[in-house]
mmCIF file of C-alpha atoms in Angstrom:
data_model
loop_
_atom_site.group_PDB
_atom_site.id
_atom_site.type_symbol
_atom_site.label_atom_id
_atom_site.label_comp_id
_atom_site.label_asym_id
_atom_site.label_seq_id
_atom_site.Cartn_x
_atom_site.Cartn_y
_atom_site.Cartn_z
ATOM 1 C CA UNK A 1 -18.890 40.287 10.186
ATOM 2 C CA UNK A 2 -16.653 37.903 8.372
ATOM 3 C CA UNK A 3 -18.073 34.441 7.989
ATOM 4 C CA UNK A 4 -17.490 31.566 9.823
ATOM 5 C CA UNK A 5 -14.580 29.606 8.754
ATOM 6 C CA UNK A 6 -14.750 25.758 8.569
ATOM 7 C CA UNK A 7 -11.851 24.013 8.949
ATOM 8 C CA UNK A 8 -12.597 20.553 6.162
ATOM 9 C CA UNK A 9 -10.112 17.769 6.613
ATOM 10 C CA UNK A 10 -9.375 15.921 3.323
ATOM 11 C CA UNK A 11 -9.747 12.802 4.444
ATOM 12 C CA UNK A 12 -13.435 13.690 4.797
ATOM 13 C CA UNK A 13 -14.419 16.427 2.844
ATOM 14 C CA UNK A 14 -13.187 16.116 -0.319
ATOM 15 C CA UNK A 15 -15.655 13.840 -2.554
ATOM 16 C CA UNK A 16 -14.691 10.793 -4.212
ATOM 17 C CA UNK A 17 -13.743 10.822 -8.387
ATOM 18 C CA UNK A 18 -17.060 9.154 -8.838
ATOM 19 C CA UNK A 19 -19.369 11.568 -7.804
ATOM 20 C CA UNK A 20 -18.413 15.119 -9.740
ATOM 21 C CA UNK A 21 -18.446 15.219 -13.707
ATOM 22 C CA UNK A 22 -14.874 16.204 -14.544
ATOM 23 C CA UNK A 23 -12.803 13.993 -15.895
ATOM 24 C CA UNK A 24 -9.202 12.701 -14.440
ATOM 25 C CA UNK A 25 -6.975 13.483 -17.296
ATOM 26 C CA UNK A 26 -3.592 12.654 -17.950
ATOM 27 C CA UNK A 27 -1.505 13.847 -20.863
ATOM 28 C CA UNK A 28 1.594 11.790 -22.461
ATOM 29 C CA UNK A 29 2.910 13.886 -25.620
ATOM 30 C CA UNK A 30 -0.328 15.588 -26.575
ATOM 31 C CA UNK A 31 -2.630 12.425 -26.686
ATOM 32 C CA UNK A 32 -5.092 12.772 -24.101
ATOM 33 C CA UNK A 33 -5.370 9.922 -21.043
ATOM 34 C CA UNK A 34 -9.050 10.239 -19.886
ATOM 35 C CA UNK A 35 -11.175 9.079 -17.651
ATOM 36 C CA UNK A 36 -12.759 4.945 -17.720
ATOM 37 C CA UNK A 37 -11.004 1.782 -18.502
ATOM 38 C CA UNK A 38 -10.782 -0.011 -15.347
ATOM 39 C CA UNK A 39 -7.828 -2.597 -16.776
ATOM 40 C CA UNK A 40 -5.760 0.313 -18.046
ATOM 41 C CA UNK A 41 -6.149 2.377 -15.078
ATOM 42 C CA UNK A 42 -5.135 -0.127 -12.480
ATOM 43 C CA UNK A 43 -2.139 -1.129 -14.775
ATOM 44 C CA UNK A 44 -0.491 1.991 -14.718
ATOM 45 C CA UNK A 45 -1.238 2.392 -10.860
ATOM 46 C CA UNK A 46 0.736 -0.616 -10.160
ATOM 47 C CA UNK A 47 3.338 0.212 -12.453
ATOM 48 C CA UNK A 48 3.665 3.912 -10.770
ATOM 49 C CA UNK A 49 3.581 1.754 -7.190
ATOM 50 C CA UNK A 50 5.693 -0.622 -8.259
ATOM 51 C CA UNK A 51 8.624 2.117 -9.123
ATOM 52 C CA UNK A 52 9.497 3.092 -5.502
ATOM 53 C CA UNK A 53 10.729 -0.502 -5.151
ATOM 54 C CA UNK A 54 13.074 -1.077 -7.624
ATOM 55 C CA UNK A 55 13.791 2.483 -8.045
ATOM 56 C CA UNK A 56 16.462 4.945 -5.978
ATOM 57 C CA UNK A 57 13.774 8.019 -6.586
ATOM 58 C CA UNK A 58 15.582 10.938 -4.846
ATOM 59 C CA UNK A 59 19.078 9.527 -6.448
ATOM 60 C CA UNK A 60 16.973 9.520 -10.276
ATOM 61 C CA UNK A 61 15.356 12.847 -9.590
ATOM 62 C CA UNK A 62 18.657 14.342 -8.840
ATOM 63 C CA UNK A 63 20.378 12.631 -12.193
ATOM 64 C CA UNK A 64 17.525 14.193 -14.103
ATOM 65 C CA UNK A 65 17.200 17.193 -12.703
ATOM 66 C CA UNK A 66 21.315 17.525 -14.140
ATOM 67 C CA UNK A 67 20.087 16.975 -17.326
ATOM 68 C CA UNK A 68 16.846 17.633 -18.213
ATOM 69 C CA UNK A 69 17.430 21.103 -19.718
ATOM 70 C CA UNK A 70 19.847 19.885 -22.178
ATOM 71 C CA UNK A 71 16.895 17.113 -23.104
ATOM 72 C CA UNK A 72 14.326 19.534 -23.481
ATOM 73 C CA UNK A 73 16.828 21.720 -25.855
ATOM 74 C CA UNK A 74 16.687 18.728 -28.052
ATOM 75 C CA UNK A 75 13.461 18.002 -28.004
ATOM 76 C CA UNK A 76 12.204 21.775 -28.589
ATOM 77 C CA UNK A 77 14.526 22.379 -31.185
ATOM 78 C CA UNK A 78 13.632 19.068 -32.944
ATOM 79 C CA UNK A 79 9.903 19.656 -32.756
ATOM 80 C CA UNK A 80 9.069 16.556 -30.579
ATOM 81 C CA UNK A 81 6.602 17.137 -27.167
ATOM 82 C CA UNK A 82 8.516 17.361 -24.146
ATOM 83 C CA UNK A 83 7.388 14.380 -22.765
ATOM 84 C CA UNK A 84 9.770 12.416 -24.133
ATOM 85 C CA UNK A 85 12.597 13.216 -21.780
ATOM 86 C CA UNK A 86 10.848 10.776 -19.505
ATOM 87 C CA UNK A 87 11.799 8.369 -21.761
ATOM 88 C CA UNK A 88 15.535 8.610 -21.072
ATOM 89 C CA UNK A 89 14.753 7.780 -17.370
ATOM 90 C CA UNK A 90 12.808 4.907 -18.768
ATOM 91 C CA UNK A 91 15.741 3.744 -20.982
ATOM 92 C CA UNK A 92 18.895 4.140 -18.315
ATOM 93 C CA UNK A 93 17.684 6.774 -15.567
ATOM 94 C CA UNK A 94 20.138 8.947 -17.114
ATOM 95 C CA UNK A 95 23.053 6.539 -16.809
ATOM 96 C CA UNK A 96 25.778 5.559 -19.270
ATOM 97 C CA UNK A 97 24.332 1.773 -18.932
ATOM 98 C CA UNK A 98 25.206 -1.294 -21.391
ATOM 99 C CA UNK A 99 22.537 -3.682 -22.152
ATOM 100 C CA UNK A 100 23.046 -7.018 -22.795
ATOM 101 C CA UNK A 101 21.557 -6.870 -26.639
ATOM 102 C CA UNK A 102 24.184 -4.132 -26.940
ATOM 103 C CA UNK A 103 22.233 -0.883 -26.184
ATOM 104 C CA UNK A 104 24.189 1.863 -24.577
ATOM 105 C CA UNK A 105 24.387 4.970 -22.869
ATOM 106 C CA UNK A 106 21.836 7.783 -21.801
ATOM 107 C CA UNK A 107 19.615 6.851 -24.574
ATOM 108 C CA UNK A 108 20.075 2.964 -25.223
ATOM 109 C CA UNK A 109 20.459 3.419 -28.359
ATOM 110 C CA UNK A 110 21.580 0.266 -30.596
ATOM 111 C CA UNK A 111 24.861 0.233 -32.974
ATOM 112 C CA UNK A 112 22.869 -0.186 -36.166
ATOM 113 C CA UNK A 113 20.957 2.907 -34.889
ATOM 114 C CA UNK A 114 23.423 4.968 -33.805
ATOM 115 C CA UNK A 115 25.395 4.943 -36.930
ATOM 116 C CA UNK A 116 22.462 5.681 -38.466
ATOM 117 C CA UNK A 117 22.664 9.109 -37.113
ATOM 118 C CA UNK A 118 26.229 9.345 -37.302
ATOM 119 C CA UNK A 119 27.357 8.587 -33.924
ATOM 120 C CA UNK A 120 31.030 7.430 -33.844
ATOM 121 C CA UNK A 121 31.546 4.039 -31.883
ATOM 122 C CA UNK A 122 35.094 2.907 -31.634
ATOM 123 C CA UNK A 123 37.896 1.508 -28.867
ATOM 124 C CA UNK A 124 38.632 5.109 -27.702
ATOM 125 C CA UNK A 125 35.339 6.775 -27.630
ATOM 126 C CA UNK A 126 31.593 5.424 -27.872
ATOM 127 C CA UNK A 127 28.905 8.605 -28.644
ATOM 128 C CA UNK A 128 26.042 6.942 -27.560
ATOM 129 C CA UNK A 129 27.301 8.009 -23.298
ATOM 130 C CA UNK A 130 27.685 11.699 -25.106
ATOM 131 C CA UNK A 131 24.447 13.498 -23.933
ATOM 132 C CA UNK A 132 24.219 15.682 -26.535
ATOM 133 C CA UNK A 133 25.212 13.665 -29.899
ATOM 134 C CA UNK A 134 22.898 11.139 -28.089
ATOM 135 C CA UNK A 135 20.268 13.284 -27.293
ATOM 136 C CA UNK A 136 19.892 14.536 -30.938
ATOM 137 C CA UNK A 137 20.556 10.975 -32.406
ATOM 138 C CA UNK A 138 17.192 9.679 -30.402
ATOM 139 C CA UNK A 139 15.081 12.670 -31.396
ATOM 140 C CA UNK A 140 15.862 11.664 -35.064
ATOM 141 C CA UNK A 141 15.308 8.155 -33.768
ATOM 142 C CA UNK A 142 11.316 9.143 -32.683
ATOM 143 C CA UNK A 143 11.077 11.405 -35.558
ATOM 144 C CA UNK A 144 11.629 8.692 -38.445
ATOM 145 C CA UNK A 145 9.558 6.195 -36.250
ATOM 146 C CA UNK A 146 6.666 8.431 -35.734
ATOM 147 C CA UNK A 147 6.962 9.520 -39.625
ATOM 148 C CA UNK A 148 6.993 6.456 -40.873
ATOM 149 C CA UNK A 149 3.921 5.348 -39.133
ATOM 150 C CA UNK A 150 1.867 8.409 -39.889
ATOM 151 C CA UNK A 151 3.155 7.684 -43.568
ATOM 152 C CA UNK A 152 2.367 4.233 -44.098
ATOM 153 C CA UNK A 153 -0.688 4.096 -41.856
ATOM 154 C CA UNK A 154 -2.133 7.532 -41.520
ATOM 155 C CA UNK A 155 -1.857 7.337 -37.856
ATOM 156 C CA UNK A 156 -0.463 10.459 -35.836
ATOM 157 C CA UNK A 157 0.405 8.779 -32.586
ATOM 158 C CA UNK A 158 3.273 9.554 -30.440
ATOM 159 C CA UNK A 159 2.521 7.105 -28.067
ATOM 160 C CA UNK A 160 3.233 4.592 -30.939
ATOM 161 C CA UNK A 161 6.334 6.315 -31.933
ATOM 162 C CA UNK A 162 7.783 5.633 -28.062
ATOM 163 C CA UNK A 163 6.679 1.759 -28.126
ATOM 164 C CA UNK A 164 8.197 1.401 -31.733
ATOM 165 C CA UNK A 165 11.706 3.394 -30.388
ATOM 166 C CA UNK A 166 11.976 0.161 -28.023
ATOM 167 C CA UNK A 167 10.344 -2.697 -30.011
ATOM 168 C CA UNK A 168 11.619 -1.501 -33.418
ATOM 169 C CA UNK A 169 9.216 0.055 -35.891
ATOM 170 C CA UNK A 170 8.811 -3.003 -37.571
ATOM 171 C CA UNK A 171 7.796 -5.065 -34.790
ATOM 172 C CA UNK A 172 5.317 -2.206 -34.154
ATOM 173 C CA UNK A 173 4.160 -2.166 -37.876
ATOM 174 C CA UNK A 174 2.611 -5.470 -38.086
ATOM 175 C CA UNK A 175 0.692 -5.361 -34.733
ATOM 176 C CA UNK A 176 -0.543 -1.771 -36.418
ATOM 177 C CA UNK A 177 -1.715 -4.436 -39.552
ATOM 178 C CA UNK A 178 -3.220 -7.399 -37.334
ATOM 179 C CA UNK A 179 -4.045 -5.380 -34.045
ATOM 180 C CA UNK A 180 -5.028 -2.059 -34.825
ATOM 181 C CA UNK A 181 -3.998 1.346 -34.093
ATOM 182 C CA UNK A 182 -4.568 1.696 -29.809
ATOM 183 C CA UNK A 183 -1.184 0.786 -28.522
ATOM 184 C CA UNK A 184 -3.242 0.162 -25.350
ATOM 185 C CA UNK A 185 -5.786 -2.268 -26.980
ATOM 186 C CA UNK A 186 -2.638 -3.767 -28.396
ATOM 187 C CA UNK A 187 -1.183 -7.787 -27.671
ATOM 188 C CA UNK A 188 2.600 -7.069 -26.942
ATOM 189 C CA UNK A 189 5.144 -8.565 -25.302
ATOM 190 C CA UNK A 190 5.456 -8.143 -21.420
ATOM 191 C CA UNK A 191 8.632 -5.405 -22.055
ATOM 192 C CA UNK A 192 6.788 -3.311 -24.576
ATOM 193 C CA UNK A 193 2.948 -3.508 -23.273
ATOM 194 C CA UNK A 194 4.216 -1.779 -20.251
ATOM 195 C CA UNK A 195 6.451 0.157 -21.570
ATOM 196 C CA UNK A 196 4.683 2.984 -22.532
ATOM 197 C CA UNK A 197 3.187 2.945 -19.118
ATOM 198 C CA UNK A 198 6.556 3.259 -17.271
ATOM 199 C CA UNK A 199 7.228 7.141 -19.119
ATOM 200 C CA UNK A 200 4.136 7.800 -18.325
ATOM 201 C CA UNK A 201 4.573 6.674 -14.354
ATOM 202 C CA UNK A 202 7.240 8.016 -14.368
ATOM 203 C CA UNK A 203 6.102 11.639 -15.981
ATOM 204 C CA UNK A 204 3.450 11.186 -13.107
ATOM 205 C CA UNK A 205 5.529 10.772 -10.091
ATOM 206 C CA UNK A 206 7.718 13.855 -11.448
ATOM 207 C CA UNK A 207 5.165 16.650 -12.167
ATOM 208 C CA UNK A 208 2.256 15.448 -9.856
ATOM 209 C CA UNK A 209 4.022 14.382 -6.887
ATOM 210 C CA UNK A 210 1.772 15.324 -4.472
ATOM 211 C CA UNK A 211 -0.873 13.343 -5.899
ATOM 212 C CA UNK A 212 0.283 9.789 -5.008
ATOM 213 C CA UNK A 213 2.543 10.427 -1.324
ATOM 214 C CA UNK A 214 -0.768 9.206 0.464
ATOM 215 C CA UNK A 215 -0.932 5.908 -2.094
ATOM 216 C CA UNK A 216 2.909 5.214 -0.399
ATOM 217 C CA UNK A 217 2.952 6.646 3.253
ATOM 218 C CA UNK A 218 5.929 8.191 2.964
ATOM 219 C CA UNK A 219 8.070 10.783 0.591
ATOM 220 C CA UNK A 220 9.896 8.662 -2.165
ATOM 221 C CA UNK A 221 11.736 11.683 -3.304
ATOM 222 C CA UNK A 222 13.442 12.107 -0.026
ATOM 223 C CA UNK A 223 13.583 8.621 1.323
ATOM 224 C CA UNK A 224 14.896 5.295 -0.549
ATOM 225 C CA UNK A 225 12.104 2.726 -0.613
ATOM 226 C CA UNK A 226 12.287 1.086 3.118
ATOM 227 C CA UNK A 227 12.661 -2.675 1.720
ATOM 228 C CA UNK A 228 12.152 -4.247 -1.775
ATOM 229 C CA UNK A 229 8.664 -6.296 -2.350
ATOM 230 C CA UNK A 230 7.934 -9.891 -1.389
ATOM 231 C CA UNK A 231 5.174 -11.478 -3.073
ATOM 232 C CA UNK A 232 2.715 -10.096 -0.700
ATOM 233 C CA UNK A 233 3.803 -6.590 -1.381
ATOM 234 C CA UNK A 234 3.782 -6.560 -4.791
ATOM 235 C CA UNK A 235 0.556 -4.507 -5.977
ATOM 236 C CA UNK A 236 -2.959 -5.736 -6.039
ATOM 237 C CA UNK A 237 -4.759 -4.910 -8.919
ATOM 238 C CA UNK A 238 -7.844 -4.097 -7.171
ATOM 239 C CA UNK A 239 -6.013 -1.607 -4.958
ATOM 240 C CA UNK A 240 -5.819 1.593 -7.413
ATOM 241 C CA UNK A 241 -8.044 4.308 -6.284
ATOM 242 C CA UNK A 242 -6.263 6.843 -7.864
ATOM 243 C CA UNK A 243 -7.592 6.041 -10.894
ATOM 244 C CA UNK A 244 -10.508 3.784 -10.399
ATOM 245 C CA UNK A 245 -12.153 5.148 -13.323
ATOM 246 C CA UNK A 246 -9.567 6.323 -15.601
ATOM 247 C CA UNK A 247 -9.043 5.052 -19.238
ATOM 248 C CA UNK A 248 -5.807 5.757 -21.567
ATOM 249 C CA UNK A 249 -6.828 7.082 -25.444
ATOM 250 C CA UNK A 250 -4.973 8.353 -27.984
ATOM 251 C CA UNK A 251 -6.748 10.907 -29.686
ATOM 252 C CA UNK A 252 -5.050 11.490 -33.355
ATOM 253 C CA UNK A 253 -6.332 15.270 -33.598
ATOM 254 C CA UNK A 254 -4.596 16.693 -30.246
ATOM 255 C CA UNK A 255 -1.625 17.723 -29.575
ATOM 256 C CA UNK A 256 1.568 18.284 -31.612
ATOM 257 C CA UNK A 257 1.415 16.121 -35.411
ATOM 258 C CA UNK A 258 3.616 17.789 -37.979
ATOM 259 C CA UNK A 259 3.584 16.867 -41.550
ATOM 260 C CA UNK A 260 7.693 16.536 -41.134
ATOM 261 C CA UNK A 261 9.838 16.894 -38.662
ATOM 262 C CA UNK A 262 13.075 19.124 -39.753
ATOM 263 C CA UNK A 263 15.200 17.071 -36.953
ATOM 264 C CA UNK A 264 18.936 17.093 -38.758
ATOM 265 C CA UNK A 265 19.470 20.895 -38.571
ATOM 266 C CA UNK A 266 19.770 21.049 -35.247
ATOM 267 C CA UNK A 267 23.033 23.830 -34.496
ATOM 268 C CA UNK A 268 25.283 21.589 -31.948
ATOM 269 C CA UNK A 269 26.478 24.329 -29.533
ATOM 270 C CA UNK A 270 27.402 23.278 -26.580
ATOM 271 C CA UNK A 271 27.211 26.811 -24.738
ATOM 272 C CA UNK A 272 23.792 27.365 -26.256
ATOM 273 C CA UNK A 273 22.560 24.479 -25.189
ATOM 274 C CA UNK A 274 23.687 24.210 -21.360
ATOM 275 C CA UNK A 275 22.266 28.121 -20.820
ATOM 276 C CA UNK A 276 19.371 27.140 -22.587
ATOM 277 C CA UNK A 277 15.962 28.361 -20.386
ATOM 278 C CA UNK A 278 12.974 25.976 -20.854
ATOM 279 C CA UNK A 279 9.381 27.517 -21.479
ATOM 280 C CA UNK A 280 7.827 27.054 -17.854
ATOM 281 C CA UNK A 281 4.466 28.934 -18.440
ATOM 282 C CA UNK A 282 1.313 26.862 -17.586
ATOM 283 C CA UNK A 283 -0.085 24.906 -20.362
ATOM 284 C CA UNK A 284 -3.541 24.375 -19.908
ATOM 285 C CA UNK A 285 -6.831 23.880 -21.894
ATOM 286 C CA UNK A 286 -9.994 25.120 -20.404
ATOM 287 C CA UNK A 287 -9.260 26.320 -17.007
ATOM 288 C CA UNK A 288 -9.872 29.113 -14.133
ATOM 289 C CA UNK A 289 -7.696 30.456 -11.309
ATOM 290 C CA UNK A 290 -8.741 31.430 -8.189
ATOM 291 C CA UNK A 291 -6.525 32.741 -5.202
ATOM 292 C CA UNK A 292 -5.788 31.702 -1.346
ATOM 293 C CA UNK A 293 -3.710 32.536 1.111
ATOM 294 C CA UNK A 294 -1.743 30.600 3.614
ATOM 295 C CA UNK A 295 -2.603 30.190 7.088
ATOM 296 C CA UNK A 296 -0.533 29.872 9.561
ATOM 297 C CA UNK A 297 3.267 29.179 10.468
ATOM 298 C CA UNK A 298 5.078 26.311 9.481
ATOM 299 C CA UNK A 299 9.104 26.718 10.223
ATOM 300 C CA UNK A 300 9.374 23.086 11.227
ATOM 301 C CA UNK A 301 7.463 21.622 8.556
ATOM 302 C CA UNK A 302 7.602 18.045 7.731
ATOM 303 C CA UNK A 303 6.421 15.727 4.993
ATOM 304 C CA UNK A 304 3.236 14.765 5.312
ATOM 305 C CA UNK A 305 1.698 18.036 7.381
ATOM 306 C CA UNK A 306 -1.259 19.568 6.934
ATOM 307 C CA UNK A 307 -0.995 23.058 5.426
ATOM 308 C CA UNK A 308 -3.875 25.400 5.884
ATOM 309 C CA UNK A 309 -5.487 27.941 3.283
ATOM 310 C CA UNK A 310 -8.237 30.314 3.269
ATOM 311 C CA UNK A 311 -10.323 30.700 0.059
ATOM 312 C CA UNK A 312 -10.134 34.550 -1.599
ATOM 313 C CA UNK A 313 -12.754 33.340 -4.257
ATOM 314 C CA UNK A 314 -15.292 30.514 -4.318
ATOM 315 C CA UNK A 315 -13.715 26.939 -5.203
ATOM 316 C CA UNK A 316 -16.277 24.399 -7.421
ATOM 317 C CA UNK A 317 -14.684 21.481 -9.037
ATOM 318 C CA UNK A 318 -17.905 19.639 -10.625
ATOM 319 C CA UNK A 319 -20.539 19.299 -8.282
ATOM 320 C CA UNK A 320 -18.238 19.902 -5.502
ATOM 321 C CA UNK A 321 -18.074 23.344 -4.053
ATOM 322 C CA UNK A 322 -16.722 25.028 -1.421
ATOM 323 C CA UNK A 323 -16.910 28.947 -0.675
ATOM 324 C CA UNK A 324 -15.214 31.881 -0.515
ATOM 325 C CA UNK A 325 -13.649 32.579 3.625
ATOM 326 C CA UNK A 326 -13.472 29.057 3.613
ATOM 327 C CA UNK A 327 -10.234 27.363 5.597
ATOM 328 C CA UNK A 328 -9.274 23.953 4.334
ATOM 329 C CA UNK A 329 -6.381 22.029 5.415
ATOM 330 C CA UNK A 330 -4.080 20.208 2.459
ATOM 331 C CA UNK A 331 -1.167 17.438 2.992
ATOM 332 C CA UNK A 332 2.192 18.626 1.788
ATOM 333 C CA UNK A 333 5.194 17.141 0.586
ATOM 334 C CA UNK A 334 8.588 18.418 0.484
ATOM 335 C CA UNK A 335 10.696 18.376 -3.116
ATOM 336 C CA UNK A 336 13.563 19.607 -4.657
ATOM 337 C CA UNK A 337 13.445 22.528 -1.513
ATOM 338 C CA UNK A 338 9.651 23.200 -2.851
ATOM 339 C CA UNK A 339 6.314 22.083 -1.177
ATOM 340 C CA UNK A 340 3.545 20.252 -3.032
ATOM 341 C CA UNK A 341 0.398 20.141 -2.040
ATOM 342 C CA UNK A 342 -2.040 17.454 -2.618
ATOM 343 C CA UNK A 343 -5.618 19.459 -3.046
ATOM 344 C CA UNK A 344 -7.170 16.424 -3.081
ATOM 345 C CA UNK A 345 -8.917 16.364 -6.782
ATOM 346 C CA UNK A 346 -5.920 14.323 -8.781
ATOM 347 C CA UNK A 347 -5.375 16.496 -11.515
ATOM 348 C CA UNK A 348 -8.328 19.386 -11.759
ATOM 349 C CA UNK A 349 -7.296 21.287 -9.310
ATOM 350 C CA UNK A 350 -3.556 21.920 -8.990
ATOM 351 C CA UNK A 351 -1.401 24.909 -6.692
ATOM 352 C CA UNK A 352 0.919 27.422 -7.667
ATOM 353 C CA UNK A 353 2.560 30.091 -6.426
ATOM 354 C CA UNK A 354 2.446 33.618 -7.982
ATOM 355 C CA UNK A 355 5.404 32.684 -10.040
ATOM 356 C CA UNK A 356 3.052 29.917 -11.979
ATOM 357 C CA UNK A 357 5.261 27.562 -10.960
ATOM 358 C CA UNK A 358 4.050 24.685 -9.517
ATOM 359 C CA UNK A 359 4.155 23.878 -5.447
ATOM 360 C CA UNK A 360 5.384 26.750 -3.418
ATOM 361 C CA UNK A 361 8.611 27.733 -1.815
ATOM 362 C CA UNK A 362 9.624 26.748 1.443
ATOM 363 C CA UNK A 363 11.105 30.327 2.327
ATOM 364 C CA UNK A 364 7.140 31.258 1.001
ATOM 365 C CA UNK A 365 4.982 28.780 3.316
ATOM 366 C CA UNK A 366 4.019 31.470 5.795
ATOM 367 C CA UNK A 367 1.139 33.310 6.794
ATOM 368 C CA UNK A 368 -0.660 35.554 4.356
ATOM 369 C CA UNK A 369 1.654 34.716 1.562
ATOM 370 C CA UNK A 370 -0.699 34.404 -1.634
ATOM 371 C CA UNK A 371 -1.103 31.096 -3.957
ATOM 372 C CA UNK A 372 -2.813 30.285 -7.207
ATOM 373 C CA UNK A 373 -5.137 27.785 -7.461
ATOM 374 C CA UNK A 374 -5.988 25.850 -11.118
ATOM 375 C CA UNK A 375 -9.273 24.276 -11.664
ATOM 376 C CA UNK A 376 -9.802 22.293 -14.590
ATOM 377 C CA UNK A 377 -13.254 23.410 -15.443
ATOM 378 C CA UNK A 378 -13.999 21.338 -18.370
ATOM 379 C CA UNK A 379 -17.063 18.428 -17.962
ATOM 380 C CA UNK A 380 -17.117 14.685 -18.515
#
């Protein structure tokens, strides 16, 4: 006789970060985020709150959706992490904006800067709104930054490379002499000690969705933010349980750090690059999969409903665990005509459909259709 299956609400089954061993990580260009700095953590949660207010988020998401593949082109065939697209929705969410220091276009990219890298600016025609000749011009841009620092200081930081791309490498070299080599430990001024932060918000409410709806009470990649923020709405530091315990760390021996970057040879064509098919496979470190199916029917789904799943394999995430036959219910969240599904452990455990891609289809939320799920299985 099949078990008895328990239906477990998240809102009271699911454990709290504090009490199982693995770590909440995030990861921003290689360099790992872990999992303890209070100050950090709660910065970067109001930052990521703080974007749905100033911020048209389904408008942005389309914009970058339009672009992104000719982004990561760039940034593959330049050898820099893939990360840094984010930064582009950090500089002008994709827009051919003019600051008023004289930055422009997709990338903000100065005059002095962009011809540099060869961009032509003139009355009839200004290279910098050009998304590819300003794509590749800022890859060379965070190449020579991140070069020169690992050069002069024997520090292979990325995250450096981004903060130095809009303070100006020499602005970010003396703080490197008198401050040290954490960009997060790091006395800055209020643009460029957050800056960092915002790519990485941003990277968060882009791939992980599903992981911060509840935090807002509503989808901000369907709806515009109901009313911009008085004082009193503003975010209080104390309020980010998200990441109560999470700590930001850049850790020189992970992820990509070349020797050189070969950035100039990049083959301009503009056919190649529009048809060009991003890598989508997982990337993961230490990690297991195990399946569930879907239960139930859920035609008029809306944001925000509870979609239910029973366990084909045993599920532990730390010193959580929850067994095989198992039925637990898990809050969804329309996007970009795919469903994401908050599991309810931030970033260890994380659903895909058979595809690997992350989330699952709307036309495959039905009954007995089968999902992936990933569990981080690495300790703190």
């Amino acid at each position: 006789m099949k078990a008895k299956a328990v239906i477990l609400n998240l809102a009271i089954c699911l454990i709290s970060t504090s009490s199982y061993c693995l770590d909440h990580e995030i990861i921003f260009c290689g360099e790992k985020i872990p999992v303890d700095d209070h100050f950090v953590a709660d910065k970067l949660m109001n930052i990521i709150r703080k974007q749905i207010n100033y911020v048209n988020l389904p408008e942005l998401r389309q914009r970058a959706n339009k672009y992104f593949n000719i982004v990561e082109y760039y940034l593959k065939a330049t050898g820099l992490p893939e990360d840094f697209k984010y930064l582009a929705i950090v500089e002008s969410g994709f827009t051919t904006a003019v600051s008023k220091v004289g930055a422009a276009g997709f990338w903000q990219i100065m005059p002095a800067t962009a011809r540099d890298w060869g961009l032509t600016m003139n009355e009839y025609v200004d290279e910098r709104n050009n998304i590819y000749k300003s794509t590749h011009a800022a890859c060379k841009e965070l190449a020579r930054n991140y070069l020169y620092i690992r050069k002069n200081y024997g520090i292979s930081s990325w995250v450096l490379a981004a903060a130095a791309y809009n303070h100006g490498v020499g602005n970010i070299e003396k703080a490197i002499k008198h401050q040290g080599k954490n960009y997060f430990q790091m006395n800055l001024n209020a643009e460029t000690a957050t800056y960092v932060y915002k790519i990485i918000a941003v990277k968060e409410l882009f791939e992980y969705p599903e992981l911060y709806m509840k935090n807002f009470g509503y989808n901000v990649f369907n709806t515009v933010s109901p009313k911009l923020p008085t004082q009193e709405d503003l975010p209080d530091v104390s309020d980010a349980s998200t990441f109560s315990s999470m700590t930001l760390k850049v850790d020189e021996n992970d992820g990509n750090h070349p020797d050189r970057l070969d950035t100039a040879n990049v083959e301009f064509d503009r056919t190649k690059v529009e048809n060009y098919l991003p890598d989508k496979k997982m990337r993961f470190g230490k990690v297991k999969f195990i399946y569930a199916q879907i239960i139930g029917k859920y035609k008029d789904f809306k944001d925000g409903d509870l979609v239910s799943f029973e366990l084909n394999n045993d599920l532990q995430v730390g010193n959580s665990f929850v067994g095989k036959g198992t039925i637990i219910q898990w809050q969804g969240w329309k996007i970009d005509d795919r469903i994401f599904i908050d599991l309810g452990f931030d970033h260890n455990v994380i659903l895909y459909d058979l595809l690997n891609t992350h989330g699952v289809s709307f036309s495959t939320l039905k009954k007995k259709e089968k999902v992936i799920i990933m569990v981080n299985t690495v300790e703190g």
